[in-house]
């Protein structure tokens, strides 16, 4: 199968996984993250596990088996090795996938490559596109802190996740961060499955109701 050059800037891509037949679908970005040209690979559980770092493979396999067994979404931070032998640190964020009856039939979500740095040109583009980022620094920093705590990632990676959700949902970064903080505050403590709950929130926060005016404007 064709390969892509190592270091290509594919940072985030989507997937879905159906429990019954363990059928996978990868976006072009996830295929590229594993080293394949879009459309040249049919993902399977065996292929997915073959790309896991040997030290992480058993843990990921157990996580997938538990997801199939219990019909639950999963979240995992581990390493993959692409076709060129390059190691990528990834965060896999999943949410439940339902059929027409509302039954859980699989999981769908995103791969986030934590290895590739956010270059200055993309920072500049973000600043031009979202001029209120500077004014809203406080609430954005709070949102970054939540992501850093829940996923164990650094500030740079947390900012990249927020940027991704902003672009994916066509929601201003400041608005997205404000909604995230408002919804987290409404959790009323830490439930047993806090990570699964947060995964769902991260993937659906753009659908949350608009926050009160006093939360939207940190200067008030």
mmCIF file of C-alpha atoms in Angstrom:
data_model
loop_
_atom_site.group_PDB
_atom_site.id
_atom_site.type_symbol
_atom_site.label_atom_id
_atom_site.label_comp_id
_atom_site.label_asym_id
_atom_site.label_seq_id
_atom_site.Cartn_x
_atom_site.Cartn_y
_atom_site.Cartn_z
ATOM 1 C CA UNK A 1 0.000 0.000 0.000
ATOM 2 C CA UNK A 2 1.078 3.548 -0.686
ATOM 3 C CA UNK A 3 2.632 5.514 2.135
ATOM 4 C CA UNK A 4 2.724 9.201 2.988
ATOM 5 C CA UNK A 5 5.837 11.070 3.948
ATOM 6 C CA UNK A 6 6.709 11.089 7.617
ATOM 7 C CA UNK A 7 5.881 14.331 9.398
ATOM 8 C CA UNK A 8 2.879 15.253 7.247
ATOM 9 C CA UNK A 9 0.672 17.737 9.151
ATOM 10 C CA UNK A 10 -2.323 15.508 9.834
ATOM 11 C CA UNK A 11 -3.153 16.315 13.447
ATOM 12 C CA UNK A 12 -6.773 15.230 14.003
ATOM 13 C CA UNK A 13 -9.078 12.822 12.214
ATOM 14 C CA UNK A 14 -12.280 10.908 12.859
ATOM 15 C CA UNK A 15 -13.217 7.234 13.124
ATOM 16 C CA UNK A 16 -16.134 4.986 13.932
ATOM 17 C CA UNK A 17 -16.133 1.422 15.244
ATOM 18 C CA UNK A 18 -19.135 -0.929 15.163
ATOM 19 C CA UNK A 19 -19.160 -3.443 17.996
ATOM 20 C CA UNK A 20 -21.164 -6.316 16.433
ATOM 21 C CA UNK A 21 -18.834 -7.043 13.529
ATOM 22 C CA UNK A 22 -15.852 -4.941 14.704
ATOM 23 C CA UNK A 23 -16.025 -2.903 11.515
ATOM 24 C CA UNK A 24 -13.883 0.250 11.391
ATOM 25 C CA UNK A 25 -13.958 3.392 9.296
ATOM 26 C CA UNK A 26 -11.128 5.950 9.256
ATOM 27 C CA UNK A 27 -11.110 9.467 7.884
ATOM 28 C CA UNK A 28 -8.359 10.341 5.423
ATOM 29 C CA UNK A 29 -6.495 12.051 8.267
ATOM 30 C CA UNK A 30 -6.477 8.924 10.453
ATOM 31 C CA UNK A 31 -5.324 6.798 7.511
ATOM 32 C CA UNK A 32 -2.542 9.321 6.886
ATOM 33 C CA UNK A 33 -1.615 9.326 10.566
ATOM 34 C CA UNK A 34 -0.960 5.587 10.241
ATOM 35 C CA UNK A 35 1.070 6.184 7.060
ATOM 36 C CA UNK A 36 -1.429 5.342 4.330
ATOM 37 C CA UNK A 37 -2.632 7.352 1.369
ATOM 38 C CA UNK A 38 -6.382 8.070 1.637
ATOM 39 C CA UNK A 39 -8.485 5.265 0.181
ATOM 40 C CA UNK A 40 -5.678 2.686 0.072
ATOM 41 C CA UNK A 41 -6.395 0.813 3.291
ATOM 42 C CA UNK A 42 -9.379 -0.963 4.857
ATOM 43 C CA UNK A 43 -8.945 -0.641 8.627
ATOM 44 C CA UNK A 44 -9.454 -3.702 10.804
ATOM 45 C CA UNK A 45 -8.903 -4.418 14.463
ATOM 46 C CA UNK A 46 -5.861 -6.508 13.538
ATOM 47 C CA UNK A 47 -4.356 -3.690 11.471
ATOM 48 C CA UNK A 48 -5.090 -1.148 14.172
ATOM 49 C CA UNK A 49 -3.383 -3.240 16.846
ATOM 50 C CA UNK A 50 -0.439 -3.946 14.555
ATOM 51 C CA UNK A 51 0.283 -0.208 14.479
ATOM 52 C CA UNK A 52 0.248 0.148 18.275
ATOM 53 C CA UNK A 53 3.550 0.489 20.056
ATOM 54 C CA UNK A 54 4.492 -2.936 21.474
ATOM 55 C CA UNK A 55 4.448 -1.570 25.022
ATOM 56 C CA UNK A 56 0.888 -0.214 24.545
ATOM 57 C CA UNK A 57 -0.647 -2.943 22.364
ATOM 58 C CA UNK A 58 -2.000 -5.213 25.113
ATOM 59 C CA UNK A 59 -3.578 -2.309 26.982
ATOM 60 C CA UNK A 60 -5.315 -1.019 23.855
ATOM 61 C CA UNK A 61 -6.487 -4.538 22.983
ATOM 62 C CA UNK A 62 -7.981 -4.929 26.465
ATOM 63 C CA UNK A 63 -9.656 -1.516 26.187
ATOM 64 C CA UNK A 64 -11.250 -2.458 22.858
ATOM 65 C CA UNK A 65 -12.372 -5.840 24.176
ATOM 66 C CA UNK A 66 -13.982 -4.182 27.195
ATOM 67 C CA UNK A 67 -15.734 -1.653 24.932
ATOM 68 C CA UNK A 68 -17.212 -4.469 22.814
ATOM 69 C CA UNK A 69 -18.120 -6.537 25.866
ATOM 70 C CA UNK A 70 -19.861 -3.729 27.750
ATOM 71 C CA UNK A 71 -21.072 -1.636 24.813
ATOM 72 C CA UNK A 72 -19.226 1.458 26.009
ATOM 73 C CA UNK A 73 -17.247 4.250 24.414
ATOM 74 C CA UNK A 74 -13.539 4.323 25.129
ATOM 75 C CA UNK A 75 -10.781 6.870 25.564
ATOM 76 C CA UNK A 76 -7.116 5.994 25.293
ATOM 77 C CA UNK A 77 -3.784 7.759 25.219
ATOM 78 C CA UNK A 78 -1.049 5.630 23.647
ATOM 79 C CA UNK A 79 1.554 5.416 20.882
ATOM 80 C CA UNK A 80 1.201 4.233 17.308
ATOM 81 C CA UNK A 81 3.913 3.465 14.764
ATOM 82 C CA UNK A 82 3.185 4.506 11.178
ATOM 83 C CA UNK A 83 4.294 2.667 8.040
ATOM 84 C CA UNK A 84 7.534 4.666 7.968
ATOM 85 C CA UNK A 85 8.404 3.605 11.516
ATOM 86 C CA UNK A 86 7.653 7.027 13.043
ATOM 87 C CA UNK A 87 6.192 6.927 16.564
ATOM 88 C CA UNK A 88 3.152 9.146 17.206
ATOM 89 C CA UNK A 89 1.691 9.899 20.620
ATOM 90 C CA UNK A 90 -2.080 9.942 20.165
ATOM 91 C CA UNK A 91 -5.183 10.625 22.192
ATOM 92 C CA UNK A 92 -8.292 8.732 21.054
ATOM 93 C CA UNK A 93 -11.505 10.420 22.184
ATOM 94 C CA UNK A 94 -14.688 8.381 21.680
ATOM 95 C CA UNK A 95 -18.411 8.767 22.219
ATOM 96 C CA UNK A 96 -21.216 6.207 21.955
ATOM 97 C CA UNK A 97 -22.690 5.536 18.510
ATOM 98 C CA UNK A 98 -26.429 4.691 18.446
ATOM 99 C CA UNK A 99 -28.768 3.070 15.939
ATOM 100 C CA UNK A 100 -32.262 4.317 15.039
ATOM 101 C CA UNK A 101 -33.727 2.778 18.195
ATOM 102 C CA UNK A 102 -31.235 4.529 20.450
ATOM 103 C CA UNK A 103 -29.302 1.357 21.249
ATOM 104 C CA UNK A 104 -25.519 1.655 21.548
ATOM 105 C CA UNK A 105 -23.963 -0.121 18.570
ATOM 106 C CA UNK A 106 -20.449 1.267 18.549
ATOM 107 C CA UNK A 107 -18.235 4.225 19.215
ATOM 108 C CA UNK A 108 -17.292 7.232 17.134
ATOM 109 C CA UNK A 109 -14.781 9.963 17.777
ATOM 110 C CA UNK A 110 -11.363 11.336 16.920
ATOM 111 C CA UNK A 111 -7.666 10.621 16.892
ATOM 112 C CA UNK A 112 -5.579 13.569 18.094
ATOM 113 C CA UNK A 113 -1.880 13.449 17.223
ATOM 114 C CA UNK A 114 -0.071 14.938 20.213
ATOM 115 C CA UNK A 115 3.311 14.723 18.493
ATOM 116 C CA UNK A 116 3.154 17.407 15.815
ATOM 117 C CA UNK A 117 3.751 20.957 17.116
ATOM 118 C CA UNK A 118 1.462 23.834 16.231
ATOM 119 C CA UNK A 119 3.612 25.959 13.912
ATOM 120 C CA UNK A 120 3.780 29.741 13.974
ATOM 121 C CA UNK A 121 1.936 30.166 10.678
ATOM 122 C CA UNK A 122 -1.080 28.350 12.098
ATOM 123 C CA UNK A 123 -0.884 30.464 15.246
ATOM 124 C CA UNK A 124 -0.889 33.610 13.119
ATOM 125 C CA UNK A 125 -3.810 32.350 11.048
ATOM 126 C CA UNK A 126 -5.764 31.592 14.203
ATOM 127 C CA UNK A 127 -5.052 35.051 15.594
ATOM 128 C CA UNK A 128 -6.271 36.667 12.363
ATOM 129 C CA UNK A 129 -9.402 34.516 12.216
ATOM 130 C CA UNK A 130 -10.278 34.824 15.909
ATOM 131 C CA UNK A 131 -9.289 38.311 17.128
ATOM 132 C CA UNK A 132 -11.204 37.913 20.382
ATOM 133 C CA UNK A 133 -8.806 35.168 21.559
ATOM 134 C CA UNK A 134 -6.619 37.696 23.368
ATOM 135 C CA UNK A 135 -9.612 39.360 25.073
ATOM 136 C CA UNK A 136 -10.985 36.005 26.169
ATOM 137 C CA UNK A 137 -7.674 34.615 27.418
ATOM 138 C CA UNK A 138 -8.974 33.954 30.925
ATOM 139 C CA UNK A 139 -11.844 31.632 29.944
ATOM 140 C CA UNK A 140 -9.735 29.944 27.264
ATOM 141 C CA UNK A 141 -7.019 29.275 29.830
ATOM 142 C CA UNK A 142 -9.653 27.760 32.131
ATOM 143 C CA UNK A 143 -10.841 25.475 29.344
ATOM 144 C CA UNK A 144 -7.248 24.514 28.577
ATOM 145 C CA UNK A 145 -6.772 23.678 32.247
ATOM 146 C CA UNK A 146 -9.755 21.345 32.211
ATOM 147 C CA UNK A 147 -8.423 19.519 29.155
ATOM 148 C CA UNK A 148 -4.942 19.325 30.657
ATOM 149 C CA UNK A 149 -6.346 17.793 33.852
ATOM 150 C CA UNK A 150 -8.723 15.305 32.267
ATOM 151 C CA UNK A 151 -6.419 14.062 29.500
ATOM 152 C CA UNK A 152 -3.008 14.648 31.056
ATOM 153 C CA UNK A 153 -1.818 16.809 28.155
ATOM 154 C CA UNK A 154 0.161 20.049 28.132
ATOM 155 C CA UNK A 155 -1.068 23.588 27.425
ATOM 156 C CA UNK A 156 -0.004 23.496 23.767
ATOM 157 C CA UNK A 157 -1.869 20.273 23.130
ATOM 158 C CA UNK A 158 -4.928 21.475 25.040
ATOM 159 C CA UNK A 159 -5.059 24.644 22.953
ATOM 160 C CA UNK A 160 -4.834 22.520 19.797
ATOM 161 C CA UNK A 161 -7.848 20.446 20.911
ATOM 162 C CA UNK A 162 -9.896 23.593 21.531
ATOM 163 C CA UNK A 163 -8.841 24.999 18.163
ATOM 164 C CA UNK A 164 -9.876 21.762 16.473
ATOM 165 C CA UNK A 165 -13.343 21.763 18.056
ATOM 166 C CA UNK A 166 -13.738 25.444 17.152
ATOM 167 C CA UNK A 167 -12.979 24.707 13.510
ATOM 168 C CA UNK A 168 -14.973 21.461 13.373
ATOM 169 C CA UNK A 169 -18.124 23.074 14.794
ATOM 170 C CA UNK A 170 -17.715 26.548 13.295
ATOM 171 C CA UNK A 171 -17.875 27.980 16.814
ATOM 172 C CA UNK A 172 -15.721 30.866 17.996
ATOM 173 C CA UNK A 173 -12.987 29.666 20.283
ATOM 174 C CA UNK A 174 -14.047 32.056 23.045
ATOM 175 C CA UNK A 175 -17.674 30.852 22.861
ATOM 176 C CA UNK A 176 -16.653 27.199 22.854
ATOM 177 C CA UNK A 177 -14.385 27.664 25.879
ATOM 178 C CA UNK A 178 -17.095 29.547 27.777
ATOM 179 C CA UNK A 179 -19.668 26.828 27.109
ATOM 180 C CA UNK A 180 -17.204 24.141 28.159
ATOM 181 C CA UNK A 181 -16.482 25.815 31.492
ATOM 182 C CA UNK A 182 -20.183 26.481 32.178
ATOM 183 C CA UNK A 183 -21.078 22.850 31.476
ATOM 184 C CA UNK A 184 -18.193 21.483 33.572
ATOM 185 C CA UNK A 185 -19.321 23.631 36.498
ATOM 186 C CA UNK A 186 -22.777 22.029 36.204
ATOM 187 C CA UNK A 187 -21.379 18.499 36.656
ATOM 188 C CA UNK A 188 -22.015 18.826 40.410
ATOM 189 C CA UNK A 189 -18.960 16.918 41.511
ATOM 190 C CA UNK A 190 -16.996 14.099 39.912
ATOM 191 C CA UNK A 191 -19.069 11.098 38.807
ATOM 192 C CA UNK A 192 -17.513 7.638 38.755
ATOM 193 C CA UNK A 193 -17.130 7.666 34.984
ATOM 194 C CA UNK A 194 -15.925 11.246 34.745
ATOM 195 C CA UNK A 195 -13.675 10.612 31.759
ATOM 196 C CA UNK A 196 -16.466 9.080 29.670
ATOM 197 C CA UNK A 197 -18.730 11.949 30.659
ATOM 198 C CA UNK A 198 -16.088 14.464 29.633
ATOM 199 C CA UNK A 199 -15.500 12.708 26.312
ATOM 200 C CA UNK A 200 -19.189 13.141 25.526
ATOM 201 C CA UNK A 201 -19.090 16.786 26.584
ATOM 202 C CA UNK A 202 -16.051 17.588 24.456
ATOM 203 C CA UNK A 203 -17.685 16.105 21.359
ATOM 204 C CA UNK A 204 -21.051 17.801 21.921
ATOM 205 C CA UNK A 205 -20.216 21.060 23.751
ATOM 206 C CA UNK A 206 -21.067 23.118 20.644
ATOM 207 C CA UNK A 207 -24.669 21.923 21.104
ATOM 208 C CA UNK A 208 -24.895 23.229 24.667
ATOM 209 C CA UNK A 209 -27.169 26.257 25.263
ATOM 210 C CA UNK A 210 -25.567 29.669 25.096
ATOM 211 C CA UNK A 211 -24.087 30.715 28.451
ATOM 212 C CA UNK A 212 -25.438 33.630 30.521
ATOM 213 C CA UNK A 213 -24.159 37.075 29.510
ATOM 214 C CA UNK A 214 -22.062 37.453 32.648
ATOM 215 C CA UNK A 215 -20.184 34.234 31.763
ATOM 216 C CA UNK A 216 -19.740 35.167 28.101
ATOM 217 C CA UNK A 217 -18.020 38.444 29.028
ATOM 218 C CA UNK A 218 -15.179 37.803 31.500
ATOM 219 C CA UNK A 219 -14.776 41.548 32.114
ATOM 220 C CA UNK A 220 -18.172 41.772 33.838
#
